[in-house]
Amino acid sequence: MEDKNWTVRIHITEDGDDTRAEAVLTTQDPAEGTSTVTGRGVAHRNPIDRPIPEIGDELAASRALEDLAIRLHDIASDDIVELAGPVDRGGSRAWERP
């Protein structure tokens, strides 16, 4: 098995009291090429709170990463349904009940 490197880049934008983040996972597979999955997160500062931009960045980024994780899990689940299961070894009935 070969080592693989996946890259996650987080892009953060601020607009007033709103902070938005996108977490983009990029994978490279020699057989399948490059693919990306994107998660998104938003944070909104309560007007009575002090303006500390780092907190909005952290919340939006963590929510984007959480969304990315859910999306990646959904992709894996779909792949399991579509591709996984016992290998057909020439008509073996090992999985059937008598």
PDB file of N, CA and C in Angstrom:
ATOM      1  N   MET A   1       0.845  -1.180   0.000  1.00  0.00           N
ATOM      2  CA  MET A   1       0.000   0.000   0.000  1.00  0.00           C
ATOM      3  C   MET A   1       0.885   1.237   0.000  1.00  0.00           C
ATOM      4  N   GLU A   2       0.538   2.184  -0.817  1.00  0.00           N
ATOM      5  CA  GLU A   2       1.330   3.415  -0.908  1.00  0.00           C
ATOM      6  C   GLU A   2       0.796   4.482   0.038  1.00  0.00           C
ATOM      7  N   ASP A   3       1.682   5.385   0.429  1.00  0.00           N
ATOM      8  CA  ASP A   3       1.266   6.529   1.244  1.00  0.00           C
ATOM      9  C   ASP A   3       0.477   7.500   0.378  1.00  0.00           C
ATOM     10  N   LYS A   4      -0.466   8.165   1.015  1.00  0.00           N
ATOM     11  CA  LYS A   4      -1.280   9.154   0.312  1.00  0.00           C
ATOM     12  C   LYS A   4      -1.252  10.450   1.105  1.00  0.00           C
ATOM     13  N   ASN A   5      -1.332  11.547   0.397  1.00  0.00           N
ATOM     14  CA  ASN A   5      -1.426  12.856   1.033  1.00  0.00           C
ATOM     15  C   ASN A   5      -2.688  13.540   0.543  1.00  0.00           C
ATOM     16  N   TRP A   6      -3.541  13.877   1.488  1.00  0.00           N
ATOM     17  CA  TRP A   6      -4.736  14.647   1.192  1.00  0.00           C
ATOM     18  C   TRP A   6      -4.528  16.028   1.785  1.00  0.00           C
ATOM     19  N   THR A   7      -4.995  17.038   1.102  1.00  0.00           N
ATOM     20  CA  THR A   7      -4.802  18.415   1.542  1.00  0.00           C
ATOM     21  C   THR A   7      -6.145  19.062   1.836  1.00  0.00           C
ATOM     22  N   VAL A   8      -6.230  19.751   2.983  1.00  0.00           N
ATOM     23  CA  VAL A   8      -7.404  20.536   3.316  1.00  0.00           C
ATOM     24  C   VAL A   8      -6.983  21.990   3.388  1.00  0.00           C
ATOM     25  N   ARG A   9      -7.655  22.820   2.615  1.00  0.00           N
ATOM     26  CA  ARG A   9      -7.417  24.271   2.648  1.00  0.00           C
ATOM     27  C   ARG A   9      -8.681  24.928   3.174  1.00  0.00           C
ATOM     28  N   ILE A  10      -8.502  25.873   4.063  1.00  0.00           N
ATOM     29  CA  ILE A  10      -9.643  26.582   4.642  1.00  0.00           C
ATOM     30  C   ILE A  10      -9.570  28.041   4.203  1.00  0.00           C
ATOM     31  N   HIS A  11     -10.635  28.494   3.565  1.00  0.00           N
ATOM     32  CA  HIS A  11     -10.730  29.882   3.105  1.00  0.00           C
ATOM     33  C   HIS A  11     -11.767  30.576   3.981  1.00  0.00           C
ATOM     34  N   ILE A  12     -11.367  31.695   4.610  1.00  0.00           N
ATOM     35  CA  ILE A  12     -12.229  32.413   5.538  1.00  0.00           C
ATOM     36  C   ILE A  12     -12.487  33.818   5.010  1.00  0.00           C
ATOM     37  N   THR A  13     -13.760  34.222   5.027  1.00  0.00           N
ATOM     38  CA  THR A  13     -14.127  35.587   4.644  1.00  0.00           C
ATOM     39  C   THR A  13     -14.978  36.187   5.752  1.00  0.00           C
ATOM     40  N   GLU A  14     -14.834  37.489   5.920  1.00  0.00           N
ATOM     41  CA  GLU A  14     -15.619  38.202   6.925  1.00  0.00           C
ATOM     42  C   GLU A  14     -16.405  39.314   6.246  1.00  0.00           C
ATOM     43  N   ASP A  15     -17.627  39.488   6.709  1.00  0.00           N
ATOM     44  CA  ASP A  15     -18.491  40.564   6.222  1.00  0.00           C
ATOM     45  C   ASP A  15     -19.275  41.080   7.421  1.00  0.00           C
ATOM     46  N   GLY A  16     -18.809  42.159   8.010  1.00  0.00           N
ATOM     47  CA  GLY A  16     -19.448  42.684   9.205  1.00  0.00           C
ATOM     48  C   GLY A  16     -19.329  41.704  10.358  1.00  0.00           C
ATOM     49  N   ASP A  17     -20.458  41.302  10.907  1.00  0.00           N
ATOM     50  CA  ASP A  17     -20.466  40.361  12.027  1.00  0.00           C
ATOM     51  C   ASP A  17     -20.532  38.909  11.575  1.00  0.00           C
ATOM     52  N   ASP A  18     -20.504  38.673  10.274  1.00  0.00           N
ATOM     53  CA  ASP A  18     -20.581  37.310   9.737  1.00  0.00           C
ATOM     54  C   ASP A  18     -19.215  36.832   9.270  1.00  0.00           C
ATOM     55  N   THR A  19     -18.900  35.601   9.612  1.00  0.00           N
ATOM     56  CA  THR A  19     -17.667  34.956   9.137  1.00  0.00           C
ATOM     57  C   THR A  19     -18.066  33.667   8.446  1.00  0.00           C
ATOM     58  N   ARG A  20     -17.534  33.466   7.249  1.00  0.00           N
ATOM     59  CA  ARG A  20     -17.816  32.252   6.475  1.00  0.00           C
ATOM     60  C   ARG A  20     -16.504  31.524   6.208  1.00  0.00           C
ATOM     61  N   ALA A  21     -16.585  30.199   6.211  1.00  0.00           N
ATOM     62  CA  ALA A  21     -15.401  29.391   5.928  1.00  0.00           C
ATOM     63  C   ALA A  21     -15.771  28.268   4.975  1.00  0.00           C
ATOM     64  N   GLU A  22     -14.831  27.965   4.105  1.00  0.00           N
ATOM     65  CA  GLU A  22     -14.935  26.798   3.239  1.00  0.00           C
ATOM     66  C   GLU A  22     -13.703  25.938   3.478  1.00  0.00           C
ATOM     67  N   ALA A  23     -13.937  24.672   3.763  1.00  0.00           N
ATOM     68  CA  ALA A  23     -12.860  23.704   3.928  1.00  0.00           C
ATOM     69  C   ALA A  23     -12.896  22.796   2.703  1.00  0.00           C
ATOM     70  N   VAL A  24     -11.833  22.833   1.915  1.00  0.00           N
ATOM     71  CA  VAL A  24     -11.787  22.080   0.660  1.00  0.00           C
ATOM     72  C   VAL A  24     -10.744  20.971   0.781  1.00  0.00           C
ATOM     73  N   LEU A  25     -11.222  19.726   0.708  1.00  0.00           N
ATOM     74  CA  LEU A  25     -10.347  18.561   0.723  1.00  0.00           C
ATOM     75  C   LEU A  25     -10.014  18.197  -0.711  1.00  0.00           C
ATOM     76  N   THR A  26      -8.722  18.089  -1.008  1.00  0.00           N
ATOM     77  CA  THR A  26      -8.275  17.681  -2.337  1.00  0.00           C
ATOM     78  C   THR A  26      -7.537  16.359  -2.203  1.00  0.00           C
ATOM     79  N   THR A  27      -7.972  15.375  -2.988  1.00  0.00           N
ATOM     80  CA  THR A  27      -7.324  14.066  -2.992  1.00  0.00           C
ATOM     81  C   THR A  27      -6.774  13.805  -4.386  1.00  0.00           C
ATOM     82  N   GLN A  28      -5.694  13.054  -4.424  1.00  0.00           N
ATOM     83  CA  GLN A  28      -5.127  12.644  -5.711  1.00  0.00           C
ATOM     84  C   GLN A  28      -4.932  11.146  -5.697  1.00  0.00           C
ATOM     85  N   ASP A  29      -5.490  10.507  -6.697  1.00  0.00           N
ATOM     86  CA  ASP A  29      -5.371   9.068  -6.856  1.00  0.00           C
ATOM     87  C   ASP A  29      -4.823   8.822  -8.257  1.00  0.00           C
ATOM     88  N   PRO A  30      -3.725   8.081  -8.375  1.00  0.00           N
ATOM     89  CA  PRO A  30      -3.157   7.842  -9.707  1.00  0.00           C
ATOM     90  C   PRO A  30      -4.167   7.251 -10.688  1.00  0.00           C
ATOM     91  N   ALA A  31      -5.062   6.410 -10.193  1.00  0.00           N
ATOM     92  CA  ALA A  31      -6.030   5.765 -11.077  1.00  0.00           C
ATOM     93  C   ALA A  31      -7.224   6.659 -11.385  1.00  0.00           C
ATOM     94  N   GLU A  32      -7.624   7.498 -10.413  1.00  0.00           N
ATOM     95  CA  GLU A  32      -8.849   8.270 -10.586  1.00  0.00           C
ATOM     96  C   GLU A  32      -8.628   9.772 -10.731  1.00  0.00           C
ATOM     97  N   GLY A  33      -7.409  10.243 -10.564  1.00  0.00           N
ATOM     98  CA  GLY A  33      -7.134  11.664 -10.709  1.00  0.00           C
ATOM     99  C   GLY A  33      -7.440  12.445  -9.442  1.00  0.00           C
ATOM    100  N   THR A  34      -7.667  13.736  -9.614  1.00  0.00           N
ATOM    101  CA  THR A  34      -7.903  14.637  -8.495  1.00  0.00           C
ATOM    102  C   THR A  34      -9.397  14.794  -8.244  1.00  0.00           C
ATOM    103  N   SER A  35      -9.777  14.814  -6.969  1.00  0.00           N
ATOM    104  CA  SER A  35     -11.165  15.107  -6.621  1.00  0.00           C
ATOM    105  C   SER A  35     -11.185  16.031  -5.410  1.00  0.00           C
ATOM    106  N   THR A  36     -12.288  16.752  -5.266  1.00  0.00           N
ATOM    107  CA  THR A  36     -12.424  17.671  -4.143  1.00  0.00           C
ATOM    108  C   THR A  36     -13.780  17.475  -3.470  1.00  0.00           C
ATOM    109  N   VAL A  37     -13.796  17.753  -2.177  1.00  0.00           N
ATOM    110  CA  VAL A  37     -15.017  17.767  -1.389  1.00  0.00           C
ATOM    111  C   VAL A  37     -14.965  19.059  -0.578  1.00  0.00           C
ATOM    112  N   THR A  38     -16.077  19.781  -0.511  1.00  0.00           N
ATOM    113  CA  THR A  38     -16.104  21.071   0.179  1.00  0.00           C
ATOM    114  C   THR A  38     -17.118  21.063   1.314  1.00  0.00           C
ATOM    115  N   GLY A  39     -16.667  21.549   2.475  1.00  0.00           N
ATOM    116  CA  GLY A  39     -17.546  21.757   3.613  1.00  0.00           C
ATOM    117  C   GLY A  39     -17.651  23.255   3.878  1.00  0.00           C
ATOM    118  N   ARG A  40     -18.789  23.683   4.400  1.00  0.00           N
ATOM    119  CA  ARG A  40     -19.010  25.111   4.644  1.00  0.00           C
ATOM    120  C   ARG A  40     -19.464  25.344   6.082  1.00  0.00           C
ATOM    121  N   GLY A  41     -19.036  26.480   6.627  1.00  0.00           N
ATOM    122  CA  GLY A  41     -19.438  26.853   7.975  1.00  0.00           C
ATOM    123  C   GLY A  41     -19.600  28.355   8.092  1.00  0.00           C
ATOM    124  N   VAL A  42     -20.466  28.770   9.007  1.00  0.00           N
ATOM    125  CA  VAL A  42     -20.761  30.189   9.212  1.00  0.00           C
ATOM    126  C   VAL A  42     -20.766  30.474  10.710  1.00  0.00           C
ATOM    127  N   ALA A  43     -20.299  31.667  11.063  1.00  0.00           N
ATOM    128  CA  ALA A  43     -20.400  32.158  12.442  1.00  0.00           C
ATOM    129  C   ALA A  43     -20.934  33.582  12.392  1.00  0.00           C
ATOM    130  N   HIS A  44     -21.754  33.934  13.355  1.00  0.00           N
ATOM    131  CA  HIS A  44     -22.312  35.284  13.441  1.00  0.00           C
ATOM    132  C   HIS A  44     -22.075  35.812  14.856  1.00  0.00           C
ATOM    133  N   ARG A  45     -21.433  36.968  14.942  1.00  0.00           N
ATOM    134  CA  ARG A  45     -21.151  37.561  16.247  1.00  0.00           C
ATOM    135  C   ARG A  45     -22.416  38.201  16.803  1.00  0.00           C
ATOM    136  N   ASN A  46     -22.696  37.879  18.057  1.00  0.00           N
ATOM    137  CA  ASN A  46     -23.785  38.520  18.759  1.00  0.00           C
ATOM    138  C   ASN A  46     -23.406  39.985  18.971  1.00  0.00           C
ATOM    139  N   PRO A  47     -24.267  40.933  18.657  1.00  0.00           N
ATOM    140  CA  PRO A  47     -23.922  42.361  18.771  1.00  0.00           C
ATOM    141  C   PRO A  47     -23.479  42.791  20.172  1.00  0.00           C
ATOM    142  N   ILE A  48     -23.864  42.055  21.213  1.00  0.00           N
ATOM    143  CA  ILE A  48     -23.444  42.450  22.558  1.00  0.00           C
ATOM    144  C   ILE A  48     -22.064  41.916  22.921  1.00  0.00           C
ATOM    145  N   ASP A  49     -21.504  41.018  22.096  1.00  0.00           N
ATOM    146  CA  ASP A  49     -20.168  40.472  22.355  1.00  0.00           C
ATOM    147  C   ASP A  49     -19.088  41.404  21.819  1.00  0.00           C
ATOM    148  N   ARG A  50     -17.913  41.334  22.449  1.00  0.00           N
ATOM    149  CA  ARG A  50     -16.773  42.107  21.953  1.00  0.00           C
ATOM    150  C   ARG A  50     -16.355  41.570  20.581  1.00  0.00           C
ATOM    151  N   PRO A  51     -15.902  42.427  19.683  1.00  0.00           N
ATOM    152  CA  PRO A  51     -15.468  41.973  18.356  1.00  0.00           C
ATOM    153  C   PRO A  51     -14.072  41.356  18.412  1.00  0.00           C
ATOM    154  N   ILE A  52     -14.037  40.026  18.440  1.00  0.00           N
ATOM    155  CA  ILE A  52     -12.772  39.293  18.434  1.00  0.00           C
ATOM    156  C   ILE A  52     -12.804  38.387  17.202  1.00  0.00           C
ATOM    157  N   PRO A  53     -12.227  38.851  16.083  1.00  0.00           N
ATOM    158  CA  PRO A  53     -12.341  38.114  14.814  1.00  0.00           C
ATOM    159  C   PRO A  53     -11.860  36.668  14.878  1.00  0.00           C
ATOM    160  N   GLU A  54     -10.853  36.378  15.704  1.00  0.00           N
ATOM    161  CA  GLU A  54     -10.314  35.017  15.772  1.00  0.00           C
ATOM    162  C   GLU A  54     -11.388  34.008  16.201  1.00  0.00           C
ATOM    163  N   ILE A  55     -12.297  34.451  17.077  1.00  0.00           N
ATOM    164  CA  ILE A  55     -13.338  33.532  17.530  1.00  0.00           C
ATOM    165  C   ILE A  55     -14.273  33.178  16.382  1.00  0.00           C
ATOM    166  N   GLY A  56     -14.660  34.169  15.591  1.00  0.00           N
ATOM    167  CA  GLY A  56     -15.498  33.900  14.423  1.00  0.00           C
ATOM    168  C   GLY A  56     -14.789  32.990  13.433  1.00  0.00           C
ATOM    169  N   ASP A  57     -13.475  33.235  13.241  1.00  0.00           N
ATOM    170  CA  ASP A  57     -12.690  32.372  12.343  1.00  0.00           C
ATOM    171  C   ASP A  57     -12.702  30.928  12.837  1.00  0.00           C
ATOM    172  N   GLU A  58     -12.466  30.759  14.134  1.00  0.00           N
ATOM    173  CA  GLU A  58     -12.398  29.414  14.711  1.00  0.00           C
ATOM    174  C   GLU A  58     -13.737  28.695  14.609  1.00  0.00           C
ATOM    175  N   LEU A  59     -14.820  29.407  14.937  1.00  0.00           N
ATOM    176  CA  LEU A  59     -16.142  28.781  14.859  1.00  0.00           C
ATOM    177  C   LEU A  59     -16.513  28.421  13.421  1.00  0.00           C
ATOM    178  N   ALA A  60     -16.324  29.357  12.499  1.00  0.00           N
ATOM    179  CA  ALA A  60     -16.682  29.094  11.098  1.00  0.00           C
ATOM    180  C   ALA A  60     -15.825  27.958  10.527  1.00  0.00           C
ATOM    181  N   ALA A  61     -14.525  27.970  10.825  1.00  0.00           N
ATOM    182  CA  ALA A  61     -13.640  26.914  10.326  1.00  0.00           C
ATOM    183  C   ALA A  61     -14.011  25.556  10.918  1.00  0.00           C
ATOM    184  N   SER A  62     -14.310  25.518  12.219  1.00  0.00           N
ATOM    185  CA  SER A  62     -14.666  24.234  12.835  1.00  0.00           C
ATOM    186  C   SER A  62     -15.973  23.703  12.251  1.00  0.00           C
ATOM    187  N   ARG A  63     -16.907  24.592  11.978  1.00  0.00           N
ATOM    188  CA  ARG A  63     -18.174  24.166  11.373  1.00  0.00           C
ATOM    189  C   ARG A  63     -17.979  23.701   9.942  1.00  0.00           C
ATOM    190  N   ALA A  64     -17.066  24.346   9.215  1.00  0.00           N
ATOM    191  CA  ALA A  64     -16.756  23.908   7.846  1.00  0.00           C
ATOM    192  C   ALA A  64     -16.104  22.528   7.863  1.00  0.00           C
ATOM    193  N   LEU A  65     -15.197  22.310   8.815  1.00  0.00           N
ATOM    194  CA  LEU A  65     -14.540  21.007   8.924  1.00  0.00           C
ATOM    195  C   LEU A  65     -15.537  19.917   9.329  1.00  0.00           C
ATOM    196  N   GLU A  66     -16.466  20.262  10.205  1.00  0.00           N
ATOM    197  CA  GLU A  66     -17.504  19.305  10.600  1.00  0.00           C
ATOM    198  C   GLU A  66     -18.378  18.946   9.397  1.00  0.00           C
ATOM    199  N   ASP A  67     -18.765  19.957   8.613  1.00  0.00           N
ATOM    200  CA  ASP A  67     -19.554  19.713   7.408  1.00  0.00           C
ATOM    201  C   ASP A  67     -18.768  18.864   6.414  1.00  0.00           C
ATOM    202  N   LEU A  68     -17.481  19.151   6.275  1.00  0.00           N
ATOM    203  CA  LEU A  68     -16.618  18.360   5.391  1.00  0.00           C
ATOM    204  C   LEU A  68     -16.579  16.901   5.847  1.00  0.00           C
ATOM    205  N   ALA A  69     -16.434  16.677   7.153  1.00  0.00           N
ATOM    206  CA  ALA A  69     -16.391  15.310   7.679  1.00  0.00           C
ATOM    207  C   ALA A  69     -17.685  14.563   7.376  1.00  0.00           C
ATOM    208  N   ILE A  70     -18.810  15.239   7.547  1.00  0.00           N
ATOM    209  CA  ILE A  70     -20.106  14.603   7.262  1.00  0.00           C
ATOM    210  C   ILE A  70     -20.211  14.260   5.781  1.00  0.00           C
ATOM    211  N   ARG A  71     -19.803  15.187   4.923  1.00  0.00           N
ATOM    212  CA  ARG A  71     -19.869  14.931   3.481  1.00  0.00           C
ATOM    213  C   ARG A  71     -18.950  13.777   3.077  1.00  0.00           C
ATOM    214  N   LEU A  72     -17.752  13.732   3.654  1.00  0.00           N
ATOM    215  CA  LEU A  72     -16.815  12.653   3.348  1.00  0.00           C
ATOM    216  C   LEU A  72     -17.365  11.314   3.830  1.00  0.00           C
ATOM    217  N   HIS A  73     -17.986  11.308   5.001  1.00  0.00           N
ATOM    218  CA  HIS A  73     -18.604  10.087   5.524  1.00  0.00           C
ATOM    219  C   HIS A  73     -19.734   9.629   4.609  1.00  0.00           C
ATOM    220  N   ASP A  74     -20.542  10.574   4.118  1.00  0.00           N
ATOM    221  CA  ASP A  74     -21.628  10.229   3.193  1.00  0.00           C
ATOM    222  C   ASP A  74     -21.083   9.607   1.906  1.00  0.00           C
ATOM    223  N   ILE A  75     -19.983  10.151   1.400  1.00  0.00           N
ATOM    224  CA  ILE A  75     -19.363   9.587   0.189  1.00  0.00           C
ATOM    225  C   ILE A  75     -18.894   8.168   0.450  1.00  0.00           C
ATOM    226  N   ALA A  76     -18.238   7.957   1.602  1.00  0.00           N
ATOM    227  CA  ALA A  76     -17.771   6.614   1.951  1.00  0.00           C
ATOM    228  C   ALA A  76     -18.947   5.648   2.096  1.00  0.00           C
ATOM    229  N   SER A  77     -20.028   6.102   2.728  1.00  0.00           N
ATOM    230  CA  SER A  77     -21.213   5.251   2.891  1.00  0.00           C
ATOM    231  C   SER A  77     -21.803   4.858   1.546  1.00  0.00           C
ATOM    232  N   ASP A  78     -21.887   5.831   0.632  1.00  0.00           N
ATOM    233  CA  ASP A  78     -22.386   5.521  -0.713  1.00  0.00           C
ATOM    234  C   ASP A  78     -21.481   4.517  -1.412  1.00  0.00           C
ATOM    235  N   ASP A  79     -20.163   4.684  -1.255  1.00  0.00           N
ATOM    236  CA  ASP A  79     -19.218   3.743  -1.868  1.00  0.00           C
ATOM    237  C   ASP A  79     -19.382   2.339  -1.287  1.00  0.00           C
ATOM    238  N   ILE A  80     -19.624   2.250   0.020  1.00  0.00           N
ATOM    239  CA  ILE A  80     -19.826   0.939   0.647  1.00  0.00           C
ATOM    240  C   ILE A  80     -21.045   0.256   0.048  1.00  0.00           C
ATOM    241  N   VAL A  81     -22.140   1.006  -0.068  1.00  0.00           N
ATOM    242  CA  VAL A  81     -23.365   0.437  -0.624  1.00  0.00           C
ATOM    243  C   VAL A  81     -23.154  -0.015  -2.062  1.00  0.00           C
ATOM    244  N   GLU A  82     -22.440   0.801  -2.829  1.00  0.00           N
ATOM    245  CA  GLU A  82     -22.256   0.506  -4.252  1.00  0.00           C
ATOM    246  C   GLU A  82     -21.180  -0.545  -4.518  1.00  0.00           C
ATOM    247  N   LEU A  83     -20.088  -0.502  -3.759  1.00  0.00           N
ATOM    248  CA  LEU A  83     -18.919  -1.285  -4.132  1.00  0.00           C
ATOM    249  C   LEU A  83     -18.551  -2.414  -3.184  1.00  0.00           C
ATOM    250  N   ALA A  84     -18.952  -2.347  -1.943  1.00  0.00           N
ATOM    251  CA  ALA A  84     -18.486  -3.330  -0.966  1.00  0.00           C
ATOM    252  C   ALA A  84     -19.376  -4.564  -0.963  1.00  0.00           C
ATOM    253  N   GLY A  85     -18.922  -5.540  -0.247  1.00  0.00           N
ATOM    254  CA  GLY A  85     -19.649  -6.792  -0.132  1.00  0.00           C
ATOM    255  C   GLY A  85     -18.713  -7.933  -0.469  1.00  0.00           C
ATOM    256  N   PRO A  86     -19.175  -9.132  -0.279  1.00  0.00           N
ATOM    257  CA  PRO A  86     -18.312 -10.280  -0.563  1.00  0.00           C
ATOM    258  C   PRO A  86     -17.934 -10.354  -2.034  1.00  0.00           C
ATOM    259  N   VAL A  87     -16.746 -10.809  -2.283  1.00  0.00           N
ATOM    260  CA  VAL A  87     -16.282 -11.023  -3.646  1.00  0.00           C
ATOM    261  C   VAL A  87     -16.893 -12.322  -4.149  1.00  0.00           C
ATOM    262  N   ASP A  88     -17.433 -12.292  -5.362  1.00  0.00           N
ATOM    263  CA  ASP A  88     -17.988 -13.510  -5.944  1.00  0.00           C
ATOM    264  C   ASP A  88     -16.841 -14.424  -6.326  1.00  0.00           C
ATOM    265  N   ARG A  89     -16.736 -15.533  -5.648  1.00  0.00           N
ATOM    266  CA  ARG A  89     -15.631 -16.477  -5.885  1.00  0.00           C
ATOM    267  C   ARG A  89     -16.137 -17.726  -6.620  1.00  0.00           C
ATOM    268  N   GLY A  90     -16.853 -17.477  -7.675  1.00  0.00           N
ATOM    269  CA  GLY A  90     -17.289 -18.593  -8.509  1.00  0.00           C
ATOM    270  C   GLY A  90     -18.486 -19.332  -7.968  1.00  0.00           C
ATOM    271  N   GLY A  91     -19.449 -18.601  -7.447  1.00  0.00           N
ATOM    272  CA  GLY A  91     -20.680 -19.233  -7.028  1.00  0.00           C
ATOM    273  C   GLY A  91     -20.689 -19.776  -5.612  1.00  0.00           C
ATOM    274  N   SER A  92     -19.764 -19.364  -4.779  1.00  0.00           N
ATOM    275  CA  SER A  92     -19.743 -19.821  -3.395  1.00  0.00           C
ATOM    276  C   SER A  92     -21.038 -19.415  -2.693  1.00  0.00           C
ATOM    277  N   ARG A  93     -21.553 -20.283  -1.870  1.00  0.00           N
ATOM    278  CA  ARG A  93     -22.785 -19.997  -1.135  1.00  0.00           C
ATOM    279  C   ARG A  93     -22.522 -19.871   0.357  1.00  0.00           C
ATOM    280  N   ALA A  94     -21.315 -19.464   0.694  1.00  0.00           N
ATOM    281  CA  ALA A  94     -20.928 -19.367   2.100  1.00  0.00           C
ATOM    282  C   ALA A  94     -21.783 -18.370   2.885  1.00  0.00           C
ATOM    283  N   TRP A  95     -22.347 -17.383   2.204  1.00  0.00           N
ATOM    284  CA  TRP A  95     -23.114 -16.347   2.894  1.00  0.00           C
ATOM    285  C   TRP A  95     -24.597 -16.682   2.970  1.00  0.00           C
ATOM    286  N   GLU A  96     -25.019 -17.752   2.333  1.00  0.00           N
ATOM    287  CA  GLU A  96     -26.436 -18.101   2.359  1.00  0.00           C
ATOM    288  C   GLU A  96     -26.738 -18.993   3.557  1.00  0.00           C
ATOM    289  N   ARG A  97     -27.928 -18.820   4.092  1.00  0.00           N
ATOM    290  CA  ARG A  97     -28.377 -19.677   5.190  1.00  0.00           C
ATOM    291  C   ARG A  97     -28.957 -20.960   4.596  1.00  0.00           C
ATOM    292  N   PRO A  98     -28.788 -22.065   5.282  1.00  0.00           N
ATOM    293  CA  PRO A  98     -29.353 -23.331   4.778  1.00  0.00           C
ATOM    294  C   PRO A  98     -30.863 -23.344   4.806  1.00  0.00           C
TER     295      PRO A  98
END
